[in-house]
Amino acid sequence: MTEGRRMYDICKEIFPLNRSITGDAVRETFRILQNYIPDIKFDMHEVLSGTKVCDWTVPDEWNCEEAYLEGPDGERIVDMKDSNLHVMGYSLPTDITLPLEEMSEHIYYLKEQPEVFPYVTSYYSPRWGFSMSYEQFKSLKPGNYHAVIKSTLAPGSLTYGEILIPGDTKDEIFLSSYTCHPSMANNECSGPSLIVALARYITDMPKRRYTYRLVLAPETIGALTYIEKNLPYLKEHVKAAFNLTCCGDDRAYSIIHSRYADTYADRLLTHVLAESGNKFDEYPYIKRGSDERQYQAPGVDIPMVCFCRSKYHIYPEYHTSADNLDLISPRGLQGSYDVMTKCIQLAEHNNKYRTTTLGEPQLGKRGLVPTMSSKETYQQTLALKDLIAYADGTNDLIRISELIRQPVGLLMPLVDKLLECGLFEIVD
Amino acid sequence: MTEGRRMYDICKEIFPLNRSITGDAVRETFRILQNYIPDIKFDMHEVLSGTKVCDWTVPDEWNCEEAYLEGPDGERIVDMKDSNLHVMGYSLPTDITLPLEEMSEHIYYLKEQPEVFPYVTSYYSPRWGFSMSYEQFKSLKPGNYHAVIKSTLAPGSLTYGEILIPGDTKDEIFLSSYTCHPSMANNECSGPSLIVALARYITDMPKRRYTYRLVLAPETIGALTYIEKNLPYLKEHVKAAFNLTCCGDDRAYSIIHSRYADTYADRLLTHVLAESGNKFDEYPYIKRGSDERQYQAPGVDIPMVCFCRSKYHIYPEYHTSADNLDLISPRGLQGSYDVMTKCIQLAEHNNKYRTTTLGEPQLGKRGLVPTMSSKETYQQTLALKDLIAYADGTNDLIRISELIRQPVGLLMPLVDKLLECGLFEIVD
Amino acid sequence: MTEGRRMYDICKEIFPLNRSITGDAVRETFRILQNYIPDIKFDMHEVLSGTKVCDWTVPDEWNCEEAYLEGPDGERIVDMKDSNLHVMGYSLPTDITLPLEEMSEHIYYLKEQPEVFPYVTSYYSPRWGFSMSYEQFKSLKPGNYHAVIKSTLAPGSLTYGEILIPGDTKDEIFLSSYTCHPSMANNECSGPSLIVALARYITDMPKRRYTYRLVLAPETIGALTYIEKNLPYLKEHVKAAFNLTCCGDDRAYSIIHSRYADTYADRLLTHVLAESGNKFDEYPYIKRGSDERQYQAPGVDIPMVCFCRSKYHIYPEYHTSADNLDLISPRGLQGSYDVMTKCIQLAEHNNKYRTTTLGEPQLGKRGLVPTMSSKETYQQTLALKDLIAYADGTNDLIRISELIRQPVGLLMPLVDKLLECGLFEIVD
């Protein structure tokens, strides 16, 4: 079974839950994810409603048991049972009958995409509402409509989880995604499934220079909570951070750069995407939209980029009922897994190296090149010689790769050979 | 009445005077200018002939009462009464009759522009001469010509004036133009008229962070005089300087950059011109020609650029009798006024700002954005959020404008709002 | 007689010798070169076989008296007497008869260039062999072949020579080429002939700011030997270094840049080539191949570029029997001489200058420009004024030339004038 297939199974299992930024569906999501990696422990955290986090406050916990809208003839127009996107996130409890005209103020739809219904929430302002397709909305007959929302909005807590996988140093690679959207596949389920797959990959690595931290929290308020609790430690130790979202379709590869497109994470992911041979889309920070908004905010400054397949806000199904399990695929998820594991491999190898000889080493006596020079053999050993020529202790492997125009994939085994025979040393 | 119209009136009034680098016509020019801004005082300075300024010496004062050339039949060929360009600036007094052949050595014309006559001077070498059109010159009949120049070149003084408008700080914006050319409209009158208009604009500003200094002096020798007297103070306080010349026609907008095109004045004026939507011409410092030659000279290094509509040396009427009141217009002058007042506005607002929250602020609770998130509302608040995202204390407003691709014109009111509600603070 | 012709004569005289990285032919080459510059002394050095140099060891000395291959009918197939390229460099002594099939393992040819025979060596691995054209190889009949190589490989020494021409300072310009290839004209003889010509040129200069060091040594092992002996002194004093090779044909001008294309040598040679008006080819360091490999190796870091006409590895005759005296010409050698002497002139003049006046100097009173300003005269003095405008003590002459878009060739005499009249001073 491919990793992509395993990831798709995770998505399928967590898709139906009615997640929001708080609530039992989030906790249930973590229970499911934990089952896929029984040996790797999620540290779970609960943060009480009312807690101040940065400029925000953890809201009351929302749970919703039932929600439907009945028409003049008593028929169910929309029902949360069919799709939890039908009820606005954080809807107040209600049981009210209103004529269509008044009820319409509580109905959301997308005129430009008349066949799908939108994902809507109102976390910080008391409201209630339903979402339906514009086609359905247009077909509503005049008359009285009965709205029933059996929700609770009450003191509780915000839930997040993290995994820490120690390495040889305290330098950290930080990976995050979120758990706060109801039934959307690409813009929700793909992220946690990739986090779980990477946790397994990292744990299975024979050795790790970096410590890896993987965090799943509700978007925005969860990221802010995590930042407020951990910022000094993160600032000291995180060398590269990746926010993972919309990782499941197979139409594109995207990077949303950091504020100045200049962090180590930008370099790693850009290099991996460029070397992959896949076309990929680069977005500046002004096109941000997920938790890089918080981690890269002024004063926070965690060196984070965001990785997507098709980018949020760009693909037409985003934040609609069309972002479902048909949109993502094992193949799409596998592509994201491959990119991120290559980033990890590269980070682990991307040292600065220095040759231990003055002048060129004699490669022939070490069996690294043919011993008889001729016009033909010269070119064959050029890649090896170029690697050595730029190993002056000032360039990391990415930079050498750019300077000598050879892929990191080719250079990494050569580096291993040179370290082994003592011609290279790592520069701290 | 538009400002451009008021400026044109000034030009009209000072145009006829026979200015040179010294003399009574310069003093009369200042008297006229002062009348237009009775509440704003020109500080007048007189520097004696013979005073050493930098590598130069203030020349004797030149005044010219009458100058004409009579032909063989006694008819007036050219007369200073018709245009003061007919007599070479700083011509020695003369009253001599010479055959045409010898007199021709004292006659200046432009073969390539046969219908106009050139502006010629000889400040530092004793000469006399007349300027006429090449067509007129060709029509001269053989015979004796009688040259009369009733001029005086005698110890006197060089005249310049300056206006100082204090602001909250001693940081200065420096604006200069010159008063040393006889009857030319674009390459003389437009500059002082813009200085007068800006003096009024700046005085009327409700508050000023910057102190503004406006200087009118004869080109080169006047600038050098000003520099020698004031350099240490200028070097300490002037943050941006603008030399204003040829500001009255409406064919182009031009910036002549500083020596390395890297001063704050380059940034301000370039940004304003770029954001204006008008096409504009950028010239490197090797195309300099006015007082930026002195203010940007090695060792002087005042952060100055030069602003023109059509640039000196470039437009065909430059330094000829065709640079007259038909070449400039209220509309052309207004354009210059608009550019320079926008530079001033931008300088006053171009601080570095820092957000006061850790992570994104909650804009909703402050009424800065809609409280319910949906696909539609997101884009509306992006500009505001991008402004905040780059307010990390390292970028001034120009840089933020470039980074987030939003015009400064749009951002300035947002900055005011954010300062007001405490989400922004100014970084010194 | 042109310098190119004199250089060609040198090439002709040293071409026939069977040089290798050691041996008497190298010593004979130096004796010949010394004859051309009797007043300028080569300091000769001998380094014993077995001496460790960097990661390498000076090999035993190789001399070869006779070498030929006889066919089944006793006829000479190839003979070192016809071309010393026929015998592999450092061939072991041998006298053996083998059937064609086995003998073929000792025969080297070029399938892609069937009419010429390649230059082959095996310095560090014991082998013997012959080189012939592929056409000749294909014509060999089956039967027994008799190989005779009367060579000696025995303890001896490696030979190199250097010339030091002192200047006013200990700052050095370093020039190198090599003496280690048998009969090849461009990729061997042209280099030493250029070194000899430049030694004469430098000695004849009326004054020198720089000390000049010219080194001829066997490629790689000789360069490493020189580096090991002299590195600390070279690192302290060498400001620009030029490796000279393949300087004799007239098809191209080439620069092989230093590791980061950022040394003073890169600037000098690039500027001279660009200003020459000749098209020239720029190669990054990954295209290196001669002693810049050692001098620019990590830790060595001598600021060296390599100069060629047609670059080694690129021109089809390279390392074959076609690299003969027909490939090079007096005209080709002269071109190299002109480029390198211009580099030397430029290095000698490329100071940072500062104007001694505050503001523009009055050029008129020094007779440097016309005293009467008019539209026409302005442009004439622009070059002079631009030179002064950028003489702020931060730019060397190359940078000024780039900034003001005037050739160094034009600026050098102006600099001399300005120094003479006291308007310029040199900044250390």
Coordinates of N, CA and C in Angstrom, one line a residue, chain A residues 355 357-362 365-366 371-376 378-379 382 385-386 388-392 394-395 403-405, chain C residues 54-56 88 108 110 112-113 121 124-125 127 224 231 259-260 284-286 288-289 293-294 297-300 313 316 318:
Chain A
T355 N 36.8 21.1 2.2 CA 37.8 20.0 1.8 C 38.9 20.1 2.8
T357 N 42.1 19.1 2.1 CA 43.4 19.2 1.5 C 43.6 20.6 1.0
L358 N 44.9 21.0 0.9 CA 45.2 22.3 0.3 C 45.4 22.0 -1.2
G359 N 44.7 22.8 -2.0 CA 44.7 22.4 -3.5 C 43.8 21.2 -3.7
E360 N 43.6 20.8 -5.0 CA 42.8 19.7 -5.3 C 43.4 18.4 -4.6
P361 N 42.5 17.6 -4.1 CA 43.0 16.3 -3.6 C 43.3 15.4 -4.8
Q362 N 44.2 14.4 -4.6 CA 44.5 13.4 -5.7 C 43.4 12.3 -5.6
K365 N 44.4 8.3 -6.4 CA 44.9 7.3 -5.5 C 43.9 6.8 -4.5
R366 N 42.7 7.5 -4.5 CA 41.6 7.0 -3.6 C 40.5 6.2 -4.4
T371 N 42.6 6.6 -13.3 CA 44.0 7.1 -13.1 C 44.7 7.6 -14.3
M372 N 44.2 7.3 -15.5 CA 44.8 7.8 -16.7 C 44.0 9.0 -17.3
S373 N 44.6 10.1 -17.4 CA 43.8 11.3 -17.9 C 43.8 11.2 -19.4
S374 N 42.6 11.5 -20.0 CA 42.5 11.6 -21.4 C 41.3 12.6 -21.6
K375 N 41.1 13.0 -22.9 CA 40.0 13.9 -23.2 C 38.7 13.3 -22.7
E376 N 38.5 12.0 -22.8 CA 37.2 11.4 -22.5 C 36.9 11.4 -21.0
Y378 N 38.0 13.1 -18.6 CA 38.0 14.3 -17.8 C 36.5 14.7 -17.4
Q379 N 35.6 14.7 -18.4 CA 34.3 15.2 -18.1 C 33.6 14.3 -17.1
L382 N 34.0 15.5 -13.5 CA 33.8 16.9 -13.3 C 32.9 17.3 -12.2
K385 N 34.6 16.9 -8.9 CA 35.6 17.9 -8.7 C 34.9 19.3 -8.4
D386 N 33.8 19.5 -9.1 CA 33.1 20.8 -8.8 C 32.6 20.9 -7.4
I388 N 33.9 19.5 -4.9 CA 35.0 19.7 -4.0 C 35.5 21.2 -4.1
A389 N 35.4 21.7 -5.4 CA 35.9 23.1 -5.6 C 35.1 24.1 -4.9
Y390 N 33.9 23.9 -4.6 CA 33.1 24.8 -3.9 C 32.9 24.5 -2.4
A391 N 33.5 23.4 -2.0 CA 33.4 23.1 -0.6 C 34.5 23.9 0.2
D392 N 34.2 25.1 0.3 CA 35.2 26.0 1.0 C 34.7 26.5 2.4
T394 N 31.9 27.9 3.0 CA 31.0 29.0 3.0 C 29.6 28.7 2.4
N395 N 29.6 27.6 1.7 CA 28.3 27.2 0.9 C 27.7 26.0 1.5
L403 N 25.5 26.6 -7.7 CA 26.8 27.1 -8.3 C 27.3 26.1 -9.4
I404 N 27.2 24.8 -9.1 CA 27.8 23.9 -10.0 C 26.8 23.2 -10.9
R405 N 25.5 23.7 -10.8 CA 24.5 23.2 -11.7 C 24.3 21.7 -11.7
Chain C
C54 N 51.2 19.2 -0.8 CA 49.8 19.1 -0.5 C 49.3 17.7 -0.5
D55 N 48.3 17.3 -1.2 CA 47.8 15.9 -1.1 C 48.6 15.0 -2.1
W56 N 49.6 15.5 -2.7 CA 50.3 14.8 -3.8 C 51.7 14.5 -3.5
M88 N 52.8 7.6 -24.9 CA 52.0 8.1 -23.7 C 53.0 8.6 -22.7
Y108 N 46.0 4.2 -28.2 CA 45.0 5.2 -27.9 C 44.7 6.0 -29.2
L110 N 41.3 8.5 -31.3 CA 40.0 9.3 -31.1 C 39.1 8.9 -32.2
E112 N 36.1 10.0 -32.8 CA 35.4 11.1 -33.3 C 36.3 12.1 -34.2
Q113 N 37.6 11.9 -34.0 CA 38.5 12.7 -34.8 C 39.5 11.8 -35.4
T121 N 48.5 10.6 -21.2 CA 49.6 10.5 -20.1 C 49.0 9.6 -19.0
Y124 N 50.4 8.9 -12.6 CA 50.4 8.4 -11.2 C 50.0 6.9 -11.2
S125 N 50.0 6.2 -12.3 CA 49.6 4.8 -12.4 C 50.5 4.2 -13.5
R127 N 51.9 2.6 -16.5 CA 51.3 2.1 -17.8 C 52.3 2.4 -18.9
L224 N 50.9 23.1 -7.4 CA 50.7 22.7 -6.0 C 52.1 22.9 -5.2
L231 N 52.5 29.9 -0.1 CA 51.2 30.4 0.0 C 51.0 31.6 1.0
R259 N 36.4 31.5 -8.7 CA 35.4 30.6 -8.1 C 34.0 31.4 -8.0
Y260 N 34.1 32.6 -7.6 CA 32.9 33.4 -7.5 C 32.9 34.6 -8.4
P284 N 32.3 30.3 -16.4 CA 32.3 30.2 -15.0 C 33.4 29.3 -14.5
Y285 N 33.7 29.3 -13.3 CA 34.8 28.5 -12.7 C 34.5 27.0 -12.9
I286 N 33.2 26.6 -13.1 CA 33.0 25.1 -13.3 C 33.5 24.7 -14.7
R288 N 36.6 25.5 -15.5 CA 38.1 25.6 -15.3 C 38.8 24.3 -15.8
G289 N 40.1 24.4 -15.9 CA 40.8 23.2 -16.3 C 42.3 23.3 -16.2
R293 N 42.7 25.8 -11.2 CA 42.1 24.8 -10.4 C 42.8 24.7 -9.0
Q294 N 44.1 24.9 -9.0 CA 44.9 24.9 -7.7 C 44.9 26.3 -7.0
A297 N 41.6 27.0 -5.5 CA 41.0 25.9 -4.7 C 40.7 26.5 -3.3
P298 N 39.7 25.9 -2.6 CA 39.4 26.4 -1.3 C 40.6 26.3 -0.4
G299 N 40.8 27.4 0.3 CA 42.0 27.5 1.2 C 43.2 28.1 0.6
V300 N 43.3 28.0 -0.8 CA 44.4 28.6 -1.5 C 43.9 30.0 -1.8
H313 N 39.8 22.5 -23.9 CA 38.6 21.7 -23.9 C 37.5 22.1 -25.0
P316 N 38.7 22.2 -31.1 CA 38.7 20.8 -31.5 C 40.1 20.2 -31.5
Y318 N 42.4 20.7 -29.4 CA 42.9 20.6 -28.0 C 43.4 19.2 -27.7

